[in-house]
XYZ file of C-alpha atoms in Angstrom:
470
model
C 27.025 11.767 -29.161
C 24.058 9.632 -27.933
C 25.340 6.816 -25.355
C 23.418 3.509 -24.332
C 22.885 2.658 -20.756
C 21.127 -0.099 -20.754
C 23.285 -2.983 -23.109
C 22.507 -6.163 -24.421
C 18.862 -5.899 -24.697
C 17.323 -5.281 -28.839
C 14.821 -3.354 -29.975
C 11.373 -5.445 -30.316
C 8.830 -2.627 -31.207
C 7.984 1.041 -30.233
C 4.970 2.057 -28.553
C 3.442 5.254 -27.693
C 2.934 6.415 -24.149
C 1.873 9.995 -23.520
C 2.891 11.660 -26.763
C 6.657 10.485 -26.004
C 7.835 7.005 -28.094
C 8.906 4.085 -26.064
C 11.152 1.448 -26.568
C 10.042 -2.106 -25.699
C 12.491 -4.830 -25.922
C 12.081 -8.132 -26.649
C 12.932 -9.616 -23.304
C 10.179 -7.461 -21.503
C 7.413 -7.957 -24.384
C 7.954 -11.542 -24.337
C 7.373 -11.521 -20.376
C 4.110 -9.339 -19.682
C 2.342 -12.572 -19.308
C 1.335 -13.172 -16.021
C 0.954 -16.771 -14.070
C 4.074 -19.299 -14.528
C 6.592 -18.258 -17.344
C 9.485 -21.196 -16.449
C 7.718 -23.635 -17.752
C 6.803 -22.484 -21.013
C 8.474 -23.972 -24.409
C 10.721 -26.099 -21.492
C 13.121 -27.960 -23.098
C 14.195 -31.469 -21.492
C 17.842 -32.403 -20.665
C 16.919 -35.235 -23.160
C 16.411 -33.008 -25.963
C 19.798 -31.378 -24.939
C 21.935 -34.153 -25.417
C 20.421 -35.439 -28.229
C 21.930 -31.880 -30.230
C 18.466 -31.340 -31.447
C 19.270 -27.459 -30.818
C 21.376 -25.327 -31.745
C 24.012 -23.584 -29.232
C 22.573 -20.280 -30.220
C 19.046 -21.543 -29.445
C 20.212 -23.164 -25.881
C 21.820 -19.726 -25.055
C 18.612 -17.936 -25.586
C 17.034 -20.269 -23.603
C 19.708 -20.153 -20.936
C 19.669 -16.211 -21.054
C 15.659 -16.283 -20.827
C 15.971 -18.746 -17.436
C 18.575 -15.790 -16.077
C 16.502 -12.897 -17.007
C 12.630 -13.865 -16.270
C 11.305 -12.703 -13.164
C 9.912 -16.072 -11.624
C 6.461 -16.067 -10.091
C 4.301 -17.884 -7.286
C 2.957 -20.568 -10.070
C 7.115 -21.357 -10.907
C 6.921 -22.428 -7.676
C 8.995 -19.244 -6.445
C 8.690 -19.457 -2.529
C 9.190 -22.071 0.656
C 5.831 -22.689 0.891
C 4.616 -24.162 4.207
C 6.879 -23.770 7.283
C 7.014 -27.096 8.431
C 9.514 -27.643 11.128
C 11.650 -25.816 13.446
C 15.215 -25.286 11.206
C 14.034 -22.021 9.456
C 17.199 -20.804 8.070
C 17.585 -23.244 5.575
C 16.087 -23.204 1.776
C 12.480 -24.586 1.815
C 11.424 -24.011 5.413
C 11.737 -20.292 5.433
C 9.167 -17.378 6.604
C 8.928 -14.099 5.039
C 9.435 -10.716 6.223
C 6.016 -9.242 8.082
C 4.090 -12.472 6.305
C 4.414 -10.702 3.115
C 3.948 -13.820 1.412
C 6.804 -13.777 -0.976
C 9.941 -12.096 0.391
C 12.511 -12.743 3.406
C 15.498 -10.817 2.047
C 17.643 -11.242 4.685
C 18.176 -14.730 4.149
C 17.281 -15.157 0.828
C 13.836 -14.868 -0.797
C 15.537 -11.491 -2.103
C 14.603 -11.298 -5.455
C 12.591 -12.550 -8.638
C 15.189 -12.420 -11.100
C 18.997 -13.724 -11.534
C 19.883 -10.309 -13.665
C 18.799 -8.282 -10.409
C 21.651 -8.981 -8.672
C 23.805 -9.622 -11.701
C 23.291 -6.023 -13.872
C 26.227 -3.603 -13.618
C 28.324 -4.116 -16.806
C 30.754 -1.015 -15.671
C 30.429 1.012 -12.744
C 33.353 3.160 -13.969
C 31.349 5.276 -15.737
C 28.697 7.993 -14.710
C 25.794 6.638 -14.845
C 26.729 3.241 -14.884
C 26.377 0.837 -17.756
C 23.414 -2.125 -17.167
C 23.075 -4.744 -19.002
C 22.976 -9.081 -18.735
C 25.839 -11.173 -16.217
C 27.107 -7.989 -14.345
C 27.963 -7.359 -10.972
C 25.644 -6.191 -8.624
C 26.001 -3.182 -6.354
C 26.135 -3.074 -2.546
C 22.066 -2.769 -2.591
C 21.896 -6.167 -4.119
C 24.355 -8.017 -1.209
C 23.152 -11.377 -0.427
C 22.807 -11.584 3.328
C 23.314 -15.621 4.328
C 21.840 -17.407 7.276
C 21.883 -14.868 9.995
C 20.293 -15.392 13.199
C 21.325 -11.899 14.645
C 21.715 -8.167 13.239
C 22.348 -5.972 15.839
C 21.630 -2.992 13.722
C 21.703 -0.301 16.922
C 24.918 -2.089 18.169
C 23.291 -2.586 21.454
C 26.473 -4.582 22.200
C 28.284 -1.571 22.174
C 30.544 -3.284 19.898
C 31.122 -0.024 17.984
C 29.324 -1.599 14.825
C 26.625 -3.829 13.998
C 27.275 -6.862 14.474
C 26.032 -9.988 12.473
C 26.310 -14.010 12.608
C 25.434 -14.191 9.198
C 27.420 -13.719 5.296
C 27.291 -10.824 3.627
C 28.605 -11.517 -0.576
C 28.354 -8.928 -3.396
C 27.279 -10.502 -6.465
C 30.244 -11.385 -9.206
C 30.083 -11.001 -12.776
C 29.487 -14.443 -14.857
C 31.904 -13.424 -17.645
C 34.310 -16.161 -18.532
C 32.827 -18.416 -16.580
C 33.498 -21.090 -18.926
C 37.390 -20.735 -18.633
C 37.234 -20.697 -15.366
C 34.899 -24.093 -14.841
C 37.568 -25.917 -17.156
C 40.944 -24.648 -15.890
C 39.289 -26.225 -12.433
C 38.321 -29.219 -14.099
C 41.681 -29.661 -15.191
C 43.460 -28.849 -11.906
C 40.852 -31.649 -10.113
C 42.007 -33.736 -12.378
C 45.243 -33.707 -11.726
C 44.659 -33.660 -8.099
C 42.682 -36.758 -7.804
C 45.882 -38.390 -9.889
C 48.084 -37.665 -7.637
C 46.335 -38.662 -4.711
C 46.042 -41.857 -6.521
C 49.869 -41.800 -7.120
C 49.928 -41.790 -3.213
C 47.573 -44.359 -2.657
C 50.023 -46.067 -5.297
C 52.998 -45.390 -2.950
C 52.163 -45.996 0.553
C 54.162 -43.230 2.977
C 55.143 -41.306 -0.085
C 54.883 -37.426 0.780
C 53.170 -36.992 -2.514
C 53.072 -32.846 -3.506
C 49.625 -31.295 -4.942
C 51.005 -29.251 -7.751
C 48.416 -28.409 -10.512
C 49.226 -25.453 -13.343
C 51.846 -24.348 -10.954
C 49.721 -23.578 -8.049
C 50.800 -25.460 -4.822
C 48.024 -27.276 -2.822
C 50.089 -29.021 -0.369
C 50.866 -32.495 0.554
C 49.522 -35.673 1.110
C 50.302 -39.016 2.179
C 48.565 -42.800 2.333
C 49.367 -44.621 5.355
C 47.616 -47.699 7.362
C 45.293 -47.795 4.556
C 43.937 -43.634 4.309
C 45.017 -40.718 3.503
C 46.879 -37.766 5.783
C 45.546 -34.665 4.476
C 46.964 -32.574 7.477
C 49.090 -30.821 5.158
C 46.859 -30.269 2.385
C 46.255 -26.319 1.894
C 43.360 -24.196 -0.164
C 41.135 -26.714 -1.533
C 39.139 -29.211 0.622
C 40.223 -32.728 1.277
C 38.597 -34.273 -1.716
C 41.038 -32.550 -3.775
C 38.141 -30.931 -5.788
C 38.878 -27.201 -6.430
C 35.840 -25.136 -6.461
C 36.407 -21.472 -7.676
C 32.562 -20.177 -7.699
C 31.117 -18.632 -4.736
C 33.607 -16.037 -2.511
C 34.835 -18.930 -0.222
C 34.759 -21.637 -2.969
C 32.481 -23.429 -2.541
C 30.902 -24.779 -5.791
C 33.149 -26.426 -8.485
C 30.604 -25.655 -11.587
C 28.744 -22.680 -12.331
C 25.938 -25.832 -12.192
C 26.551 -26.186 -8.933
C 26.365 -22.730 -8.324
C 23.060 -22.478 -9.687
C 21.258 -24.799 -8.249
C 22.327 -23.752 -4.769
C 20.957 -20.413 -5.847
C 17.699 -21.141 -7.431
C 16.869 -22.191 -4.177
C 18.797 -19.506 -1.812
C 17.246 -17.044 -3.580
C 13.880 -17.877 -5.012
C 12.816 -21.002 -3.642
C 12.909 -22.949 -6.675
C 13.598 -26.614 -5.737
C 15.922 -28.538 -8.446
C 14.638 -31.875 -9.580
C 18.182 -32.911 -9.204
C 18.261 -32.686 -5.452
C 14.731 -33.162 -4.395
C 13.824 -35.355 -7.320
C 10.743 -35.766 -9.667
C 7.355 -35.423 -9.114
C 7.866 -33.821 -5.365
C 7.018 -31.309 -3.279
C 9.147 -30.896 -0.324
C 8.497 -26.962 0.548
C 4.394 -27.900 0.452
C 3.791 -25.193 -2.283
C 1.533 -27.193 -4.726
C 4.345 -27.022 -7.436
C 6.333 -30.053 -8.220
C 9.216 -30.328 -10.506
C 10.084 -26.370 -10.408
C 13.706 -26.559 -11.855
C 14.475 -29.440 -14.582
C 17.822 -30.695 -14.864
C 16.935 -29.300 -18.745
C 16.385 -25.710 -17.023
C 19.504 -26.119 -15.494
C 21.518 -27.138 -18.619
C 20.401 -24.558 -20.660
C 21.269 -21.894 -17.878
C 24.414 -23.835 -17.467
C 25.147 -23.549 -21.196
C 24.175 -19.455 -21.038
C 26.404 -18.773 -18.033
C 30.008 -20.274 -19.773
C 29.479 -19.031 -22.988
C 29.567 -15.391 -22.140
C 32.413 -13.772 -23.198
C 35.433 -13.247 -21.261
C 36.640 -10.007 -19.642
C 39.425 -8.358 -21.317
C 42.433 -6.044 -21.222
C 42.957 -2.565 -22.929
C 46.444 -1.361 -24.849
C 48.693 -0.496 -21.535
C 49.983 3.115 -21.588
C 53.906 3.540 -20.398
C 52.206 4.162 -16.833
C 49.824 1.124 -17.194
C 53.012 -1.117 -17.843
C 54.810 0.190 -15.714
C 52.084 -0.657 -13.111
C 51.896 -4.040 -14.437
C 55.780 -4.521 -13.367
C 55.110 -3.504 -10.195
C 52.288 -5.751 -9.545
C 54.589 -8.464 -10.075
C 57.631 -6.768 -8.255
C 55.034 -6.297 -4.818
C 53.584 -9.799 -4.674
C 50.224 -9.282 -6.273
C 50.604 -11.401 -8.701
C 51.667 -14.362 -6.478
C 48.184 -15.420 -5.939
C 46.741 -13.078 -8.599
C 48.280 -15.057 -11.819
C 48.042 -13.109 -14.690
C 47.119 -15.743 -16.699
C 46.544 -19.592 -16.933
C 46.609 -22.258 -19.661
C 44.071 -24.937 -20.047
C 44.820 -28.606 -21.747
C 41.944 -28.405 -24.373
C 39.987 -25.653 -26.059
C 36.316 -27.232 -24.795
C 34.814 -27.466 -22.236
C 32.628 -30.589 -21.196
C 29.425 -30.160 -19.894
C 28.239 -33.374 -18.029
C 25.294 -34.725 -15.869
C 24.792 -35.554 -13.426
C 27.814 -34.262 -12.422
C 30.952 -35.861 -10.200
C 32.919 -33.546 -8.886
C 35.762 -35.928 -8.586
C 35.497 -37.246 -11.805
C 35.039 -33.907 -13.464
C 34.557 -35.613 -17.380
C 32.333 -38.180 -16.891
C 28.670 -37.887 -18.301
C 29.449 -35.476 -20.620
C 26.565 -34.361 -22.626
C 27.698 -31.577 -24.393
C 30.586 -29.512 -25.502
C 31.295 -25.965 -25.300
C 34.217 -24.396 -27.869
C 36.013 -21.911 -25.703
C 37.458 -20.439 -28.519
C 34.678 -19.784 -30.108
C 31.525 -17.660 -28.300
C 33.423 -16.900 -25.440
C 36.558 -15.423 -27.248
C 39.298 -17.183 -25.606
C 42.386 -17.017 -27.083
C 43.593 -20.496 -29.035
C 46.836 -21.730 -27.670
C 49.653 -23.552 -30.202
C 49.085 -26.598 -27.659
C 45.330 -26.576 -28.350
C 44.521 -25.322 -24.910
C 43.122 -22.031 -24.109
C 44.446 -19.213 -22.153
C 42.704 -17.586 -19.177
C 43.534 -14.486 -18.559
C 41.766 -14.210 -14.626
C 44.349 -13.100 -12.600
C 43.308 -15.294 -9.701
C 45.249 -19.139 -9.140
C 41.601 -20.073 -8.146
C 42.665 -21.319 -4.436
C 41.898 -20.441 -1.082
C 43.788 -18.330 1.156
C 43.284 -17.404 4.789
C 42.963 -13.065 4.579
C 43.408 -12.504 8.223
C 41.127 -11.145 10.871
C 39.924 -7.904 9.632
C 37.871 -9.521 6.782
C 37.032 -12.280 8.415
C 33.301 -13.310 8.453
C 31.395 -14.171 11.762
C 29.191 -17.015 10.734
C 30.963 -19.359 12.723
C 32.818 -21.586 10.241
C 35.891 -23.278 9.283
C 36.293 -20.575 5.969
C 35.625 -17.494 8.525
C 39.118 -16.312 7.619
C 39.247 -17.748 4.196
C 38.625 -16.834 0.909
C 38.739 -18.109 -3.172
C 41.755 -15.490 -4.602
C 39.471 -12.792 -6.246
C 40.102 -13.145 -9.990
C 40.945 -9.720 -11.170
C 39.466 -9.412 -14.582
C 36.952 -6.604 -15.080
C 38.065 -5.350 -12.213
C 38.234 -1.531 -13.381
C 34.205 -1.952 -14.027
C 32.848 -3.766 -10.997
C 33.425 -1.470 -8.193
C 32.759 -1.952 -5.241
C 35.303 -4.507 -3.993
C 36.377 -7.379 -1.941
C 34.046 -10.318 -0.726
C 31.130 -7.763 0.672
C 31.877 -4.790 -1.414
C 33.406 -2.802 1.947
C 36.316 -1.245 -0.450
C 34.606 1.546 -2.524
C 38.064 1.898 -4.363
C 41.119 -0.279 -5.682
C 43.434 1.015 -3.269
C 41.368 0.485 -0.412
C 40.708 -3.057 -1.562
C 44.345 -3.539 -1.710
C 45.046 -1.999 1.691
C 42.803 -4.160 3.444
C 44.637 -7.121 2.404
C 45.772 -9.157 5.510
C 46.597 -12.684 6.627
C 48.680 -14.741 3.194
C 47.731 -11.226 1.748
C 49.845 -9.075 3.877
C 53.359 -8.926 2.318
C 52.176 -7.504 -0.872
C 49.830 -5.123 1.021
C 53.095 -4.007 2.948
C 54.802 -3.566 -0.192
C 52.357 -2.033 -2.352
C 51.949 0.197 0.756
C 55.408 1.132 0.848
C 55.534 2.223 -2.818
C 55.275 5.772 -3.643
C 52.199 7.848 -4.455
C 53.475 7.776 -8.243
C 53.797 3.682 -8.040
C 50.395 3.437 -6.299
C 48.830 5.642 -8.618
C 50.400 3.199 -11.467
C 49.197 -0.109 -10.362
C 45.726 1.498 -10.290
C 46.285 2.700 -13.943
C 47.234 -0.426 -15.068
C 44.112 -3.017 -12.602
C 42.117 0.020 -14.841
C 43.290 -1.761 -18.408
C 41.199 -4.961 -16.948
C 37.616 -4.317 -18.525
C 34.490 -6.134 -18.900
C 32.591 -6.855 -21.727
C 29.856 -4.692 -22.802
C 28.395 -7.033 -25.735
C 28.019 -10.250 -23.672
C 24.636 -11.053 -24.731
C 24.115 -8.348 -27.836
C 24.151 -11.558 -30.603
C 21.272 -13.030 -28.781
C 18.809 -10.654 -29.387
């Protein structure tokens, strides 16, 4: 039986190349143009919220922002070095003056589907296809000043001041971006309730997950005993430390990380603060429609447990996994608000569009009218201990968003830098909050190991993300 490799793209035409037949898709006929491709047929966050479009036609949009490969007239670059902080987006140099790529500190690729193209690496040869995970190759290397790459330190390994993050899957995104919606929510109320209640040791308790305490005293607030979110009480689940609470957010940090596209939205209109000659690079309508591609891909999902499988899935439970892991959470409502410009601690104001979560992304309708979210992750941060800590010299060295363990059987390799090639390496590198389960899943048998593995295999990604776009 024939297989397909390469998923979600259609068949546009077929050409003839040396006697053989070729396929073209549509995605690469439609982009042989040379010269600037972003801003063709750009639609305006205007023309978004006015529902002139359909949600089918802002998802092709979205998924033709995430697939084009962005050139020198899109503004794709930092232009003109113009002062002495050089690690930063907009100031950068390239590697050898090139012209057009650093890599080592962004300015690493021309595409968002380079880094995000593996639909399942647990087959041989891999499936590729649109909102994967990337492989170790594609590891976005942050904001180092130092790679000692012939550990002249005598270190006994190379050492490096900089981040080192495999690229995630998008899949689901959209449950994700509401269920933290939802818990910020409820944060900021009860911060409110101790503002309310002066010396009140008010707990942080959102969907059952635990942030901590805080109190308001002499007129502020004592967040000293506030734990896995920041101080604002916003919760942020994208990014491997947390740091962005919308796949929005997310994006814009990366158009310009990684391309050196400049958002209007931060730099505003009509400017050109990287000295390129290209003004107004990203829209806040490029954005949306990306926005509105990314959380309406379909969610992972799980596959009929054999006796083993279940039997795994006990013993996930029984070892601690699923302590931080949670199998699966419930959101309030069934959409999920899009808004700009956005306020992270007012998560539903602005809102300019709504996107069903029971619809396009296949979440499952709840008799309360919420959703539920299968992600196995309680989408706060946990200190992992010293052996995968990072060295960049910050306050989340040590810490980490709880991976959310959907998909997981497909997106090999694992942890926050892809250093596990396996599941139970991943799990046996576990430390810090993560080290009682590690100890018990350790102590298990080779027949109990060899079950939880069967059953974190039942947790598949989708291979159809994209396919009714084309």
């Amino acid at each position: 039986m024939r297989r397909t490799y390469l998923a979600g793209l259609s068949i546009a035409s077929l050409v003839v190349m040396g006697g053989c037949p070729l396929v073209v898709p549509d995605l690469l006929r439609d982009n042989l143009a040379e010269g600037a491709r972003l801003a063709e047929q750009r639609i305006t966050q205007e023309q978004i919220a006015s529902k002139t479009m359909s949600l089918a036609q802002l998802r092709d949009r979205g998924m033709k922002i995430f697939t084009m490969p962005f050139s020198k007239e899109d503004g794709y670059g930092d232009g003109v070095m113009t002062t002495d902080e050089r690690r930063t987006p907009g100031d950068r140099p390239t590697l050898q003056d090139n012209g057009s790529f650093l890599r080592v500190n962004g300015l690493d690729g021309q595409s968002c589907v380079e880094c995000h193209s593996v639909l399942s690496n647990a087959s041989i040869p891999p499936i590729f296809g649109i909102g994967g995970v990337g492989s170790a190759v594609t590891n976005a290397i942050i904001q180092p000043t130092r790679i000692d790459v012939t550990d002249t330190d005598d270190a006994g390994f190379a050492s490096f001041d900089g981040r080192f993050a495999n690229p995630p899957f998008l899949f689901g995104s959209g449950g994700i971006e509401l269920l933290a919606k939802e818990m910020t929510m409820d944060l900021q109320a009860l911060e409110e309730q101790a503002r309310n209640n002066p010396g009140t040791r008010v707990a942080l308790v959102s969907k059952g997950i635990g942030f901590g305490f805080v109190r308001f005293e002499n007129g502020t607030f004592d967040t000293s005993e506030v734990r896995g979110v920041d101080d604002d009480l916003v919760v942020r689940p994208f990014g491997r430390k947390g740091e962005f609470s919308t796949v929005r957010k997310f994006d814009v940090e990366a158009m310009q990380f990684h391309f050196g596209m400049q958002p209007v939205e931060v730099h505003g209109e009509d400017t050109d603060p990287d000295a390129d000659g290209i003004m107004n690079e990203v829209t806040a309508g490029d954005l949306s429609a990306l926005h509105v591609f990314n959380v309406t891909l379909k969610r992972p999902f799980g596959l009929l447990r054999s006796p083993t499988a279940e039997r795994g899935r006990q013993l996930f439970q029984q070892v601690g996994c699923a302590d931080c892991h949670i199998p699966t959470m419930f959101t309030e409502r069934r959409t999920l608000p899009l808004t700009f410009p956005e306020d992270e601690e007012r998560p539903f104001d602005n809102e300019y569009m709504a996107i069903d979560l029971a619809d396009v992304p296949g979440f499952a309708l709840q008799p309360d009218g919420g959703v539920a979210v299968p992600l196995f992750s309680d989408l706060k941060r946990h200190d992992m201990g010293d052996e995968l800590a990072e060295s960049f010299g910050m306050r989340l060295d040590r810490v980490f968003v709880t991976a959310r363990l959907w998909g997981i059987a497909d997106t090999a390799p694992y942890l926050h830098d892809g250093r596990a090639m396996t599941l139970g390496e991943a799990i046996l590198m576990h430390g810090g909050e993560g080290e009682d389960a590690r100890d018990a899943y350790a102590a298990l048998s080779t027949a109990d190991q060899n079950a939880v593995i069967e059953f974190l295999r039942t947790l598949r990604t989708p291979l159809d993300a994209t396919n009714d776009l084309e």
